[in-house]
Amino acid sequence: MNDQQSLWSFILEQQDKLAEQTLTHIGLTFVSLLIAVLAGIPLGILISRKVKWSGPILGFAGILQTIPSIALLGVMIPLLGIGPKPAIVALFLYALLPIIRNTYTGIREVDKSVIDAARGMGMSEWQILLKVELPLAMPVILAGIRTATVINVGVATLAAYIAAGGLGEFIFGGIALNNSNMILAGAIPAALLAILFDYLLSRLQKLNVRKLKPALLPLAVLLLVFSSLYIAPSVKAGSLLAGFTPEFMGRQDGYLGLREKYNLDIRTVVISDAVMYKAAFEKDLDVISGYSTDGRLKAFDLVVLHDDKGIFPPYYAAPIIKKSALEKFPELQPVLNLLAGRINDSIMTDLNYRVDYLKQSPGKVAKEFLERNGLYKQPRQAGSDAVRIGSKIFGEQYILANMYSMLIRGNTDLGVESKTGLGGTKICFDALINDQIDLYPEYSGTGLLVILQTPPKIVAGLKTKEEVFTYVKEEFSKKFLIDWLEPIGFNNAYALMMRRKQSEALRVKNISDLANYIKTH
Amino acid sequence: MINVQGISKYYNSVKAVNKVSFEVKKGQTLILLGPSGCGKTTTLRMLNRLIEPSEGIIKLDGKDISNQQPEILRRGIGYVLQHTGLFPHYTVAENIAIVPKLLNWDKQKIEKRSAELLEKLELEPGKYLHSYPGALSGGQQQRVGLARALMANPPVLLMDEPLGALDPITRSNIRQEFNRLDELREKTIVMVTHDIAEAFELGDNICLMNHGIIQQIGTPYQLLFEPQNSFVKDFFNEQRLQLELTVLSIADVWGHLSEQKHSESTMVSKGENLWEVLDSLQRSGSNRVRVNNPASGEQKVIGYRELMTAYSDFKNSVHE
């Protein structure tokens, strides 16, 4: 990626992808909205009739709304797999509350004497609903649909986590790749969509009740047309299906490199690493872009395909820390280096397995490891100074952050302030640069490619893991005044992985095998 | 026309309406009168089955209404509400066409009838047919509400405090208009009000209720001069003088009325009741008027003293 590239040139370059993502995004939003309207309005009408049920139904829809979107998507995976289905269901559930609630409120707020008059004149219940209650409640119902639309445009970005496409692919890819243009290319259209739909629906809402009737038909047609925009990503059947993270999709040492060096032409969907392993285990995906020390490798019996052409650079983990912090706390460096060389790949995989799969707390796993290795000491009385430790949002980083925290508390008089769960690389690194944290564990490969954005020529010249580490350490020191301490030992590199059984059945051991298999099948 | 036999309405153990019976003859107006919560509105709403009675029978034109489909029944009964209940999203024309459309009238018939009725109610059709209720004054809305109830020309009209939401001046204007309206004269009307003056002005008979029980049914005269219990007696106390003067006709007190010996030409009072005669006395300038006994054709010249003495003698004779 090129720093000088402007947002506009990025958009032009990626216009096909952008158009497809935008259409998918609109489609996702409106398919789910359509279902929510079809379910929500009748439900709203029902509870306006049976007021006893309004509490439980509104309460239930309200609870659904409070579930964090990513968690709701996570819950959907075991039930519905990955792809558009769980995304649409999750979006539908989010859209439900405003629509039910506003239908209910709208109908309840219709002047009682008007309904009384309608009934007294001999209108049937059905006529009262269609000719009096719904028309008079329509502005309120439309306000609900408007709220639901805006919510859905926002939440639909998360669909990219579960292989359902949409503008989230750019947004999360951009965050992971530290590529602002990519983030903006996804975020701006998403924001514009929200503003546009909000505006259009607000116009509709302000129309006189009289003019609403003719306006509702085009609305319904539009809803259907928008819904039909949703072309489920990847429908080509038969061959293997790969699920890659947004980050992996955009990286030279990821999907781009796989295509260039291996001529790998596999059909792909974009998915979050949080659900990727499970999806592979459940045979929703065949190949995934995992991390070589991920605990779920062990949990789901996956194997790493050998990178026979060496496109994945080494990702040796080491704490990175601001030089100013090292000067301020001179006692810190030796303590942080206590972990150097202590954890190899299989130990790290096992630690990750305990956290990610056995659901042990990162703190407990960290403490047990330190105790086993004689590194654990009771925390001392902390002074007023505190070291701020950050971590990215996955298990391994939590474990490492916990270990550093315990080492510092046990070996120095410093306090520790943990700021864990700082999203991806960009968020973590920005926090470090902006003095929000003092240190966090980083990987040499990420430093090389994502943060430094080292040109491919130089990358090609760095043959060994030591060369990579030295290069990164020097560049960081020059550019950012940040120091890489000694590597911890393990290499959490990118890896392609498959289910062990499938790998054996297809005789796919390395990535070249995989490329060949796809060519021949 | 309307025959109500022992209807009650219980809400849990509360008897909102307790064994109410009455009859309204064709063309008559019955006023349901009483304090808030006396059950008068509940009684009215049972007549078109907006509320189902817990017990008792209601017959309309000899037929038990509980055997009729409620929607069909209601389409044949005009219904006027305090807050008009006009559809805010319908024009005046559409509002008053609701019942005819339910009855499948053709378009021409609806248009003709709308124009005719609005004219009678002094709402210029060209000006108001295509307005929305929101653009009309309270009095105009109430007239449209009445037009809507009258559109399909139902023989029976139910009115629930039709003037309750209006200011006193508009109210008395519309009341007089209602009184003049020939369409209303031939209707059988049951009307709920808590306004005593309105009840006396519009009702042939008044049904005074309290705590869901009928205290007395009768003509305004009967309620004033032949009260059946202390509630009835006390109910009218605040306005008794005016009510009695309104209810009593010159013919009622003729025998107690002495005559002044004045040969000069004196203004003839057109007033039929004592209140109206008082009014003409006040305007006569000479404190004398000539009154007619419509029964015998006799005439007498009277002043304040004669009138008030006759009134007081009449009352004494009633109490004896």
Short mmCIF file of N, CA and C in Angstrom, two decimals, chain A residues 113-114 116-124 127 131-132 135-136 209-210, chain B residues 45 50 71 74-75 79 81 85-90 94 99 102 132 148:
data_model
loop_
_atom_site.label_atom_id
_atom_site.label_comp_id
_atom_site.label_asym_id
_atom_site.label_seq_id
_atom_site.Cartn_x
_atom_site.Cartn_y
_atom_site.Cartn_z
N SER A 113 -61.94 8.82 20.22
CA SER A 113 -63.28 9.17 19.78
C SER A 113 -63.45 8.89 18.29
N VAL A 114 -62.33 8.94 17.54
CA VAL A 114 -62.41 8.63 16.10
C VAL A 114 -62.74 7.14 15.92
N ASP A 116 -64.14 5.25 18.17
CA ASP A 116 -65.49 5.07 18.70
C ASP A 116 -66.52 5.43 17.64
N ALA A 117 -66.28 6.56 16.95
CA ALA A 117 -67.20 6.99 15.90
C ALA A 117 -67.24 5.95 14.77
N ALA A 118 -66.05 5.46 14.39
CA ALA A 118 -65.99 4.48 13.30
C ALA A 118 -66.80 3.24 13.67
N ARG A 119 -66.64 2.78 14.90
CA ARG A 119 -67.35 1.58 15.34
C ARG A 119 -68.85 1.89 15.42
N GLY A 120 -69.16 3.07 15.95
CA GLY A 120 -70.57 3.46 16.11
C GLY A 120 -71.30 3.62 14.79
N MET A 121 -70.52 3.91 13.73
CA MET A 121 -71.17 4.06 12.43
C MET A 121 -71.35 2.72 11.74
N GLY A 122 -70.77 1.68 12.33
CA GLY A 122 -70.99 0.36 11.76
C GLY A 122 -69.84 -0.15 10.91
N MET A 123 -68.62 0.39 11.12
CA MET A 123 -67.47 -0.18 10.43
C MET A 123 -67.07 -1.46 11.15
N SER A 124 -66.61 -2.44 10.37
CA SER A 124 -66.15 -3.68 11.00
C SER A 124 -64.75 -3.44 11.57
N GLN A 127 -62.28 -3.02 8.88
CA GLN A 127 -62.35 -1.71 8.22
C GLN A 127 -61.75 -0.63 9.11
N LYS A 131 -58.85 1.44 7.48
CA LYS A 131 -59.23 2.77 7.03
C LYS A 131 -58.99 3.86 8.06
N VAL A 132 -58.91 3.47 9.31
CA VAL A 132 -58.76 4.50 10.35
C VAL A 132 -57.42 4.37 11.07
N PRO A 135 -53.96 4.19 8.64
CA PRO A 135 -53.63 5.48 8.02
C PRO A 135 -53.23 6.54 9.04
N LEU A 136 -53.93 6.58 10.17
CA LEU A 136 -53.60 7.61 11.15
C LEU A 136 -52.30 7.31 11.88
N VAL A 209 -51.05 12.68 5.39
CA VAL A 209 -51.59 11.32 5.42
C VAL A 209 -52.26 11.00 4.08
N ARG A 210 -52.86 12.03 3.47
CA ARG A 210 -53.57 11.81 2.21
C ARG A 210 -52.63 11.34 1.12
N ARG B 45 -74.68 3.67 25.09
CA ARG B 45 -73.82 2.83 24.25
C ARG B 45 -74.31 1.39 24.17
N LEU B 50 -72.38 -0.87 21.39
CA LEU B 50 -70.96 -0.58 21.62
C LEU B 50 -70.58 -1.20 22.95
N GLU B 71 -72.61 -4.54 13.41
CA GLU B 71 -72.25 -3.57 12.36
C GLU B 71 -73.50 -3.14 11.58
N ARG B 74 -75.72 -0.88 13.66
CA ARG B 74 -75.20 0.48 13.85
C ARG B 74 -75.35 1.34 12.61
N ARG B 75 -75.27 0.71 11.43
CA ARG B 75 -75.40 1.48 10.20
C ARG B 75 -76.79 2.09 10.09
N TYR B 79 -75.20 8.28 15.00
CA TYR B 79 -74.43 8.34 16.25
C TYR B 79 -73.62 9.64 16.24
N LEU B 81 -71.12 12.14 18.58
CA LEU B 81 -70.30 12.11 19.80
C LEU B 81 -69.89 13.51 20.23
N GLY B 85 -65.53 12.89 16.64
CA GLY B 85 -64.99 11.67 16.07
C GLY B 85 -64.88 11.73 14.56
N LEU B 86 -64.76 12.94 14.02
CA LEU B 86 -64.55 13.05 12.57
C LEU B 86 -63.18 12.48 12.24
N PHE B 87 -63.07 11.81 11.08
CA PHE B 87 -61.78 11.26 10.67
C PHE B 87 -60.90 12.40 10.20
N PRO B 88 -59.78 12.64 10.86
CA PRO B 88 -58.95 13.78 10.48
C PRO B 88 -58.35 13.63 9.08
N HIS B 89 -58.24 12.39 8.60
CA HIS B 89 -57.62 12.20 7.29
C HIS B 89 -58.65 12.12 6.17
N TYR B 90 -59.92 12.39 6.50
CA TYR B 90 -60.97 12.40 5.48
C TYR B 90 -61.47 13.83 5.33
N GLU B 94 -65.91 13.15 2.48
CA GLU B 94 -65.64 11.74 2.73
C GLU B 94 -66.15 11.31 4.10
N VAL B 99 -71.08 6.27 6.17
CA VAL B 99 -72.16 5.31 6.34
C VAL B 99 -72.83 4.96 5.00
N LEU B 102 -70.81 2.44 3.38
CA LEU B 102 -70.97 1.13 4.01
C LEU B 102 -72.27 0.48 3.54
N TYR B 132 -60.73 19.73 5.33
CA TYR B 132 -60.50 18.71 6.35
C TYR B 132 -61.05 19.21 7.67
N ARG B 148 -73.08 13.80 9.36
CA ARG B 148 -72.62 12.43 9.15
C ARG B 148 -73.63 11.43 9.72
#
